[in-house]
Coordinates of C-alpha atoms in Angstrom, one line a residue:
M1 CA -161.5 137.3 85.5
A2 CA -163.9 137.6 88.4
A3 CA -161.2 139.0 90.8
A4 CA -160.2 141.4 88.0
L5 CA -164.3 142.8 87.4
L6 CA -164.7 143.3 91.0
A7 CA -161.3 146.2 90.6
T8 CA -163.1 148.2 88.1
T9 CA -164.1 151.4 89.0
A10 CA -166.7 153.1 89.4
C11 CA -168.6 155.0 86.4
E12 CA -171.7 156.7 86.9
R13 CA -174.7 157.5 84.3
H14 CA -174.9 160.9 84.8
A15 CA -176.5 161.7 81.7
D16 CA -179.5 161.5 82.6
H17 CA -181.4 160.1 78.3
G18 CA -182.4 156.9 78.2
A19 CA -184.1 154.1 79.4
V20 CA -183.5 153.8 83.5
V21 CA -181.7 149.9 83.9
V22 CA -182.0 148.8 87.9
S23 CA -180.6 145.9 88.8
T24 CA -182.8 143.8 91.5
I25 CA -181.2 141.1 94.0
Q26 CA -183.2 138.3 93.0
S27 CA -182.9 135.6 95.9
T28 CA -184.7 132.3 94.2
P29 CA -184.6 132.1 90.9
P30 CA -187.1 134.1 88.6
S31 CA -189.6 133.7 86.5
A32 CA -189.1 133.7 83.2
P33 CA -190.5 137.2 82.2
S34 CA -194.0 138.3 80.9
G35 CA -196.3 140.7 79.9
G36 CA -198.7 139.6 83.6
L37 CA -197.8 139.2 87.2
T38 CA -196.1 136.7 89.3
L39 CA -198.1 135.8 92.3
T40 CA -194.5 134.2 94.5
D41 CA -193.3 137.3 96.6
G42 CA -190.5 135.5 97.8
D43 CA -187.5 138.2 96.9
T44 CA -186.7 142.2 95.9
S45 CA -187.1 141.5 91.9
R46 CA -190.5 139.8 92.1
R47 CA -192.0 142.3 94.8
V48 CA -190.2 144.9 92.6
L49 CA -191.9 143.7 89.2
R50 CA -195.4 143.4 90.8
D51 CA -195.3 147.0 92.2
A52 CA -194.1 148.4 88.9
L53 CA -197.0 146.7 87.1
A54 CA -199.7 146.6 89.2
Q55 CA -200.7 148.4 92.1
G56 CA -203.4 149.0 95.3
L57 CA -205.2 151.1 96.6
V58 CA -203.0 153.2 97.8
R59 CA -199.0 153.2 97.0
F60 CA -195.9 154.0 99.0
D61 CA -194.2 157.2 97.6
A62 CA -190.2 158.2 97.4
N63 CA -190.2 158.8 100.9
G64 CA -192.4 155.2 101.9
Q65 CA -195.3 157.4 102.9
I66 CA -198.9 156.6 101.6
E67 CA -200.2 158.0 98.2
P68 CA -203.0 158.0 96.1
G69 CA -202.8 153.8 94.3
L70 CA -206.7 152.6 92.5
A71 CA -208.4 154.8 95.0
E72 CA -208.1 158.5 94.6
R73 CA -209.4 159.8 98.4
W74 CA -210.4 158.1 101.0
I75 CA -211.5 158.5 104.2
V76 CA -211.7 156.6 107.7
I77 CA -214.1 156.9 110.3
D78 CA -215.6 155.6 113.3
E79 CA -211.9 155.9 114.7
G80 CA -210.2 153.6 112.2
G81 CA -213.6 151.1 112.1
S82 CA -214.2 151.9 108.5
F83 CA -212.6 152.9 106.2
I84 CA -214.6 154.1 102.7
F85 CA -212.4 154.3 99.2
R86 CA -213.3 156.6 95.7
L87 CA -211.5 154.2 93.3
R88 CA -210.3 156.7 90.3
E89 CA -211.3 155.6 86.5
A90 CA -208.6 153.1 85.6
K91 CA -208.2 150.0 83.3
W92 CA -206.2 147.1 83.3
N93 CA -202.9 146.5 81.6
D94 CA -205.1 144.8 78.4
G95 CA -207.4 148.2 78.0
T96 CA -210.3 147.3 79.9
P97 CA -212.0 149.3 82.3
V98 CA -211.7 148.4 86.5
T99 CA -214.9 147.8 88.2
A100 CA -215.7 148.1 92.4
E101 CA -217.1 144.5 92.1
Q102 CA -213.8 143.9 90.7
V103 CA -211.0 145.4 92.9
V104 CA -214.4 144.2 96.2
A105 CA -213.3 140.1 94.2
I106 CA -209.5 140.3 94.6
L107 CA -209.1 142.4 98.4
R108 CA -211.7 139.8 99.9
R109 CA -208.8 136.8 98.4
L110 CA -205.7 138.5 99.3
V111 CA -207.6 139.5 103.0
S112 CA -208.4 135.3 103.0
P113 CA -205.9 133.3 105.3
H114 CA -206.1 131.0 102.6
S115 CA -204.7 133.4 99.9
G116 CA -200.8 132.5 100.9
N117 CA -200.4 136.0 101.8
P118 CA -198.1 137.2 103.5
L119 CA -200.0 139.6 105.3
T120 CA -203.5 137.4 106.3
P121 CA -202.2 137.6 109.6
F122 CA -202.1 140.7 110.5
L123 CA -205.3 142.0 108.4
T124 CA -207.6 140.0 110.8
A125 CA -209.3 142.3 111.5
I126 CA -211.0 143.3 108.0
D127 CA -214.8 141.9 108.6
E128 CA -216.2 142.9 105.2
I129 CA -215.5 144.6 101.8
V130 CA -218.3 145.8 99.9
V131 CA -219.7 147.5 97.2
M132 CA -221.0 150.6 97.4
T133 CA -221.2 152.7 94.1
P134 CA -220.0 151.3 91.1
Q135 CA -216.7 154.5 91.9
V136 CA -216.0 153.6 95.9
I137 CA -215.6 151.0 98.0
E138 CA -215.9 150.2 101.9
I139 CA -213.9 148.1 104.3
R140 CA -216.1 147.1 107.2
L141 CA -213.2 146.5 110.7
S142 CA -214.5 144.3 113.5
R143 CA -212.1 146.0 115.5
P144 CA -210.4 149.3 115.3
R145 CA -207.3 149.7 113.1
P146 CA -206.4 153.2 112.2
D147 CA -202.8 151.8 110.3
L148 CA -203.8 149.7 107.8
L149 CA -203.0 152.5 104.9
K150 CA -199.4 151.7 105.0
L151 CA -200.1 147.7 104.4
F152 CA -202.8 148.0 101.8
A153 CA -199.4 149.9 100.0
Q154 CA -197.4 147.0 100.0
P155 CA -196.6 144.8 96.7
E156 CA -198.9 141.7 98.0
M157 CA -201.6 143.9 98.3
A158 CA -201.5 144.6 95.1
I159 CA -204.8 144.2 92.9
V160 CA -204.1 141.7 90.5
D161 CA -207.0 139.6 88.9
R162 CA -207.1 135.8 87.9
G163 CA -205.7 136.6 84.6
R164 CA -202.6 138.8 85.3
R165 CA -204.0 142.2 84.4
G166 CA -202.3 144.9 86.4
T167 CA -203.2 148.2 86.3
G168 CA -199.8 150.0 86.3
P169 CA -197.9 153.0 86.8
F170 CA -196.0 150.0 83.7
R171 CA -196.6 148.1 81.4
I172 CA -194.3 145.7 80.1
I173 CA -193.7 146.6 76.3
Q174 CA -190.4 144.1 75.5
A175 CA -190.5 140.5 77.0
G176 CA -186.9 140.5 77.5
P177 CA -185.0 139.0 79.8
P178 CA -184.7 141.7 81.3
P179 CA -188.0 143.4 80.3
L180 CA -188.5 146.6 79.5
L181 CA -191.6 148.8 81.3
R182 CA -192.9 151.7 79.7
P183 CA -195.1 154.0 82.3
I184 CA -198.9 153.9 81.8
P185 CA -200.3 157.8 81.4
D186 CA -202.4 158.6 84.4
P187 CA -205.5 160.9 82.5
R188 CA -205.6 163.0 85.6
R189 CA -202.7 164.2 84.4
I190 CA -202.6 164.7 80.8
E191 CA -204.7 167.8 79.3
P192 CA -206.5 166.7 75.8
E193 CA -203.5 168.8 73.9
D194 CA -200.7 167.2 75.8
D195 CA -198.7 164.3 73.9
A196 CA -199.0 161.8 76.5
T197 CA -196.4 159.6 75.0
P198 CA -193.6 158.6 77.4
A199 CA -191.1 159.9 77.6
P200 CA -187.4 156.9 76.2
E201 CA -186.4 158.3 80.5
E202 CA -189.0 156.9 81.3
D203 CA -188.6 153.7 80.5
V204 CA -187.0 151.2 82.9
R205 CA -185.1 148.9 81.8
L206 CA -185.5 145.9 84.7
I207 CA -182.9 143.0 85.2
A208 CA -182.9 140.4 88.3
E209 CA -178.8 139.2 89.0
S210 CA -177.1 137.8 91.4
P211 CA -175.5 140.5 93.9
A212 CA -172.2 139.9 92.1
R213 CA -173.4 141.0 88.3
A214 CA -176.2 144.0 89.9
I215 CA -172.6 145.0 91.7
L216 CA -170.4 144.6 88.7
R217 CA -173.2 146.5 86.4
F218 CA -173.5 149.4 88.7
A219 CA -169.2 150.2 89.0
G220 CA -169.4 149.2 84.8
G221 CA -171.6 151.9 84.9
Q222 CA -174.1 150.1 83.4
S223 CA -177.5 150.8 85.6
D224 CA -178.7 154.0 87.0
L225 CA -179.6 151.9 90.0
L226 CA -178.6 148.5 92.6
L227 CA -182.4 147.5 94.6
G228 CA -182.4 145.2 97.3
G229 CA -179.1 145.0 99.3
R230 CA -179.0 143.6 102.4
F231 CA -176.7 142.2 106.0
E232 CA -174.9 139.1 103.1
T233 CA -174.4 141.0 100.2
W234 CA -172.6 144.4 102.4
P235 CA -169.7 142.9 102.2
L236 CA -168.7 143.0 98.4
L237 CA -168.2 146.7 98.5
D238 CA -165.4 146.2 99.7
A239 CA -163.9 145.3 96.4
V240 CA -165.3 147.4 94.4
R241 CA -164.2 151.1 94.6
I242 CA -168.1 152.9 94.5
N243 CA -168.0 156.7 94.9
Q244 CA -169.3 155.9 98.6
S245 CA -171.9 158.5 97.6
A246 CA -173.6 156.3 95.8
I247 CA -174.4 154.1 99.1
R248 CA -177.8 154.5 100.3
I249 CA -178.5 153.5 103.6
D250 CA -182.3 152.9 104.5
P251 CA -182.7 153.7 107.5
A252 CA -185.3 150.8 107.9
A253 CA -187.2 149.7 110.8
G254 CA -187.7 145.8 111.6
L255 CA -186.9 143.0 113.3
F256 CA -182.7 141.5 113.2
G257 CA -182.2 138.7 115.6
L258 CA -182.1 135.3 116.0
S259 CA -185.7 133.2 117.2
I260 CA -185.6 130.5 118.6
A261 CA -186.6 127.4 116.6
H262 CA -186.7 124.7 119.3
R263 CA -187.3 125.4 123.0
D264 CA -185.5 121.6 123.8
G265 CA -183.0 121.9 126.0
F266 CA -180.8 124.3 127.0
L267 CA -183.8 126.7 125.3
A268 CA -186.3 125.2 127.1
D269 CA -186.0 127.3 130.2
A270 CA -186.1 130.7 130.0
A271 CA -183.1 131.5 132.6
N272 CA -180.8 130.3 130.0
R273 CA -182.2 132.0 126.9
Q274 CA -181.9 135.5 128.8
A275 CA -178.5 134.8 129.5
L276 CA -178.2 133.8 125.6
S277 CA -178.6 136.9 125.2
A278 CA -177.3 139.2 127.3
A279 CA -174.2 136.8 126.1
F280 CA -173.4 139.3 122.3
D281 CA -171.1 142.2 122.3
R282 CA -173.6 143.2 119.6
A283 CA -171.6 146.9 118.8
A284 CA -168.4 144.5 118.0
M285 CA -170.5 141.7 115.9
L286 CA -172.0 144.4 113.9
A287 CA -168.8 146.4 113.8
A288 CA -167.2 143.3 112.0
V289 CA -170.1 142.6 108.5
A290 CA -170.8 146.5 107.8
P291 CA -169.4 150.3 109.9
N292 CA -171.9 151.9 112.0
W293 CA -174.4 149.2 111.6
E294 CA -177.2 150.4 115.0
A295 CA -177.4 147.6 116.9
A296 CA -180.9 146.1 119.0
D297 CA -181.4 144.9 122.3
R298 CA -185.1 144.9 123.0
L299 CA -188.2 144.4 120.5
L300 CA -189.7 147.1 119.6
P301 CA -187.8 150.1 118.7
D302 CA -190.1 152.6 120.3
A303 CA -193.8 153.0 122.0
L304 CA -195.7 152.8 118.7
D305 CA -199.0 152.0 119.4
S306 CA -197.9 150.3 122.8
D307 CA -199.6 152.9 125.5
A308 CA -196.0 151.9 127.6
P309 CA -192.1 152.0 126.7
P310 CA -190.1 149.2 125.1
Q311 CA -189.6 146.7 127.5
I312 CA -185.3 147.3 128.7
P313 CA -183.7 143.0 129.3
G314 CA -182.8 142.9 133.2
W315 CA -179.7 142.6 131.1
A316 CA -178.9 145.7 130.3
L317 CA -177.0 147.1 132.7
L318 CA -175.0 144.6 133.4
N319 CA -171.1 144.8 132.6
L320 CA -169.9 142.3 128.7
D321 CA -168.1 139.9 131.3
E322 CA -170.5 139.9 133.8
R323 CA -173.4 138.8 131.5
R324 CA -171.1 136.1 129.8
S325 CA -169.7 134.8 133.2
G326 CA -173.5 134.5 133.6
A327 CA -174.4 132.6 130.1
R328 CA -170.8 130.7 131.4
A329 CA -172.3 129.8 134.8
R330 CA -176.1 128.9 132.6
V331 CA -174.0 125.8 130.5
A332 CA -172.0 124.6 133.6
A333 CA -175.2 124.5 135.9
W334 CA -177.0 122.6 132.4
G335 CA -174.5 119.6 133.6
Q336 CA -174.3 118.7 129.4
P337 CA -172.6 119.2 126.1
V338 CA -174.1 122.2 124.8
R339 CA -174.7 122.9 120.9
L340 CA -176.8 125.1 118.9
R341 CA -177.4 124.9 115.0
I342 CA -177.2 128.8 114.1
A343 CA -179.4 129.3 110.5
L344 CA -178.6 131.8 108.6
P345 CA -178.6 132.6 104.6
Q346 CA -175.3 132.5 102.1
G347 CA -173.4 135.5 101.8
P348 CA -170.5 136.8 103.0
G349 CA -171.8 139.3 105.1
A350 CA -173.4 136.2 106.3
N351 CA -170.5 134.2 107.1
L352 CA -168.9 137.2 109.2
L353 CA -172.1 137.1 111.0
Y354 CA -171.7 133.9 112.1
G355 CA -168.2 133.6 113.1
Q356 CA -169.0 136.1 115.9
I357 CA -171.7 134.8 117.1
G358 CA -169.2 131.1 116.8
A359 CA -166.8 132.4 119.0
T360 CA -169.7 134.4 121.2
L361 CA -171.1 131.0 122.3
L362 CA -167.9 128.9 122.3
A363 CA -167.0 131.9 124.9
V364 CA -168.6 130.2 127.4
G365 CA -168.9 127.1 126.3
I366 CA -172.2 126.4 124.2
T367 CA -170.8 124.8 120.4
P368 CA -172.2 125.7 117.5
E369 CA -173.2 124.7 114.2
R370 CA -174.0 126.7 111.3
V371 CA -177.1 125.2 108.2
A372 CA -179.5 126.5 106.4
L373 CA -182.2 128.8 106.6
D374 CA -184.5 126.6 105.9
A375 CA -183.2 123.9 108.3
P376 CA -183.7 122.2 110.9
S377 CA -182.5 124.8 113.6
D378 CA -182.1 126.1 117.0
L379 CA -181.8 129.7 116.7
R380 CA -182.9 130.9 113.4
L381 CA -182.7 134.3 111.6
I382 CA -184.8 136.9 111.7
D383 CA -184.2 139.8 109.0
A384 CA -187.3 141.8 108.5
V385 CA -188.8 145.4 108.0
A386 CA -191.7 146.0 109.0
P387 CA -194.6 146.3 107.2
Y388 CA -197.0 149.1 109.4
D389 CA -196.0 150.7 112.3
S390 CA -197.8 148.2 115.0
A391 CA -195.6 146.8 117.6
R392 CA -198.4 143.4 117.0
W393 CA -195.8 143.0 113.9
Y394 CA -192.9 143.4 116.2
L395 CA -194.5 140.8 118.8
A396 CA -196.1 138.3 116.9
T397 CA -192.8 137.7 113.9
A398 CA -190.7 137.8 117.0
C399 CA -192.5 134.5 119.2
A400 CA -192.9 132.4 116.2
R401 CA -192.6 129.8 119.0
C402 CA -193.6 130.5 122.5
G403 CA -194.5 129.9 126.1
E404 CA -198.6 129.8 126.7
A405 CA -198.8 133.0 128.2
A406 CA -197.0 135.2 125.5
M407 CA -199.0 134.0 123.3
A408 CA -202.2 134.6 124.6
A409 CA -200.3 138.5 125.1
I410 CA -200.0 138.8 122.2
E411 CA -204.0 137.4 121.3
Q412 CA -205.4 139.9 123.4
A413 CA -203.7 142.0 121.6
R414 CA -205.5 141.5 118.3
L415 CA -208.8 141.2 119.4
A416 CA -208.8 144.1 121.5
P417 CA -212.3 146.0 120.4
T418 CA -210.8 150.1 121.1
L419 CA -207.9 151.4 120.6
A420 CA -207.0 152.5 123.7
G421 CA -207.3 148.5 124.8
R422 CA -205.1 147.6 122.2
S423 CA -202.4 149.5 123.3
A424 CA -202.8 148.5 127.4
A425 CA -203.1 144.4 125.7
I426 CA -200.1 145.3 123.0
A427 CA -197.9 147.1 126.7
A428 CA -199.0 143.7 128.4
A429 CA -197.4 141.2 126.1
D430 CA -194.6 143.1 125.1
A431 CA -193.5 142.6 128.8
A432 CA -194.6 139.0 128.5
I433 CA -192.5 138.5 125.6
N434 CA -189.4 139.5 127.1
A435 CA -189.9 138.0 130.4
D436 CA -190.6 134.2 127.3
T437 CA -187.5 136.0 125.4
P438 CA -188.9 133.9 122.3
F439 CA -186.6 136.1 120.7
I440 CA -182.4 137.8 120.5
P441 CA -182.7 140.5 118.9
L442 CA -179.3 142.1 117.6
A443 CA -180.1 144.9 115.4
R444 CA -181.9 146.8 113.3
P445 CA -182.6 145.7 109.7
L446 CA -179.7 146.6 106.6
R447 CA -180.7 147.9 103.7
W448 CA -178.8 149.2 100.9
S449 CA -179.1 150.2 97.4
L450 CA -176.8 152.1 95.0
T451 CA -178.2 154.8 92.4
T452 CA -176.3 157.3 90.3
A453 CA -176.9 161.2 90.5
R454 CA -179.5 161.5 87.5
L455 CA -182.2 159.7 89.9
R456 CA -183.1 162.7 92.0
Q457 CA -186.2 162.1 93.4
F458 CA -184.7 158.8 95.3
Q459 CA -185.3 159.0 98.7
T460 CA -184.0 156.7 101.4
N461 CA -187.3 155.7 104.1
S462 CA -187.4 153.4 106.8
R463 CA -190.0 151.1 104.2
A464 CA -186.2 150.2 103.0
W465 CA -189.3 150.3 99.2
H466 CA -188.2 152.5 96.4
P467 CA -191.3 152.5 94.0
L468 CA -189.4 152.6 90.1
N469 CA -192.7 155.7 89.2
R470 CA -191.0 158.0 92.3
L471 CA -187.2 158.1 90.9
R472 CA -186.5 160.4 88.7
T473 CA -189.3 163.2 88.7
V474 CA -192.7 164.4 89.9
T475 CA -194.1 163.6 87.2
N476 CA -193.5 159.7 86.0

């Protein structure tokens, strides 16, 4: 039955009528749909729903650029040391007005280190959030952060009150499952004589389902958009005939590689970690999973906010035979069997990746063992899109376990009082981490979607983020 379904010929929905049907690939069991919001944003499905029902001070547009959210405009003063936002007139999804005092209280909770918000480690420069007038709030920083807006545009920073109310751009009009979402008319764009009732084509039916079901739904012409494709699900596309123009790959910026989860035994020595990183044939490894997947051999993709070019590993000028010979020599010199547990997600792409990783380890004398992503391991996959364009995110995320010198360098970058000092400290931290080797970079994150021609505003972008109100027309 499954094989027959996977042989379905794709039939795209070209006609622009009726609600837009969006499938999101879920990685954790979804909560029962309701009129409120879940505060657990562990997968694409929940993040897309949160972004649809609530917005932050700012949000991302179709291109991954900043656009107004609850704030209609803002200014940045003191060289990125203070952000002043003027709030627009807005209502919660139950019709009650949003106040500046409510927004400030919610933001204070979101940036608290006890909030559970995964972005809080990158919001430590926030010193105060205060109400200036009934329409104006200020975010004061102890250290300048001109890139703060991109963090505030993430779904995790959406303004949701304790009653789980949001302000749109959508509200749930049918709880489902799956829920049906309808745009909340924007009073700023409506003339008094206009009909503010959204057209049926502006509604969104949001479905959270497994990767195979989402792909089959799209291939059968029963959805307009699939969101949340990653490397582990990419090979599923091989079994389905889908128009190549429907497959959209984001130029996602971020980290994809193996974190050194335990720094003991063979991995306690930085030279051994470097030899292990050198042993991988990245191009061949990635080609086994997906064509044209861009490899990476260094931590930073660009200089970003560092005042030096990205550090290049010392082995980069050696050929593969020389690199693997060096790794075999390090393993042999260890004098005892080396076994490494590799933590990876489930899925056919992860199976292919493990085959490549395992073959490389065996080739240099290491016995591999695959374990679940949340199990004790020696090497653990990190697959993450960068939420903002700072080298510190890359350094801190890669440094899940680092030596004291590398950790101290990252902390100096975090606490630097000026932008020039921060750039210099980031460059020093990049050098320290390159020497420490807590992370084995392999590639850029692979993020893909499937989309029909009716969604003319859909754009790939480096955030790999696609707001539901920026799919069809500029007036959504």
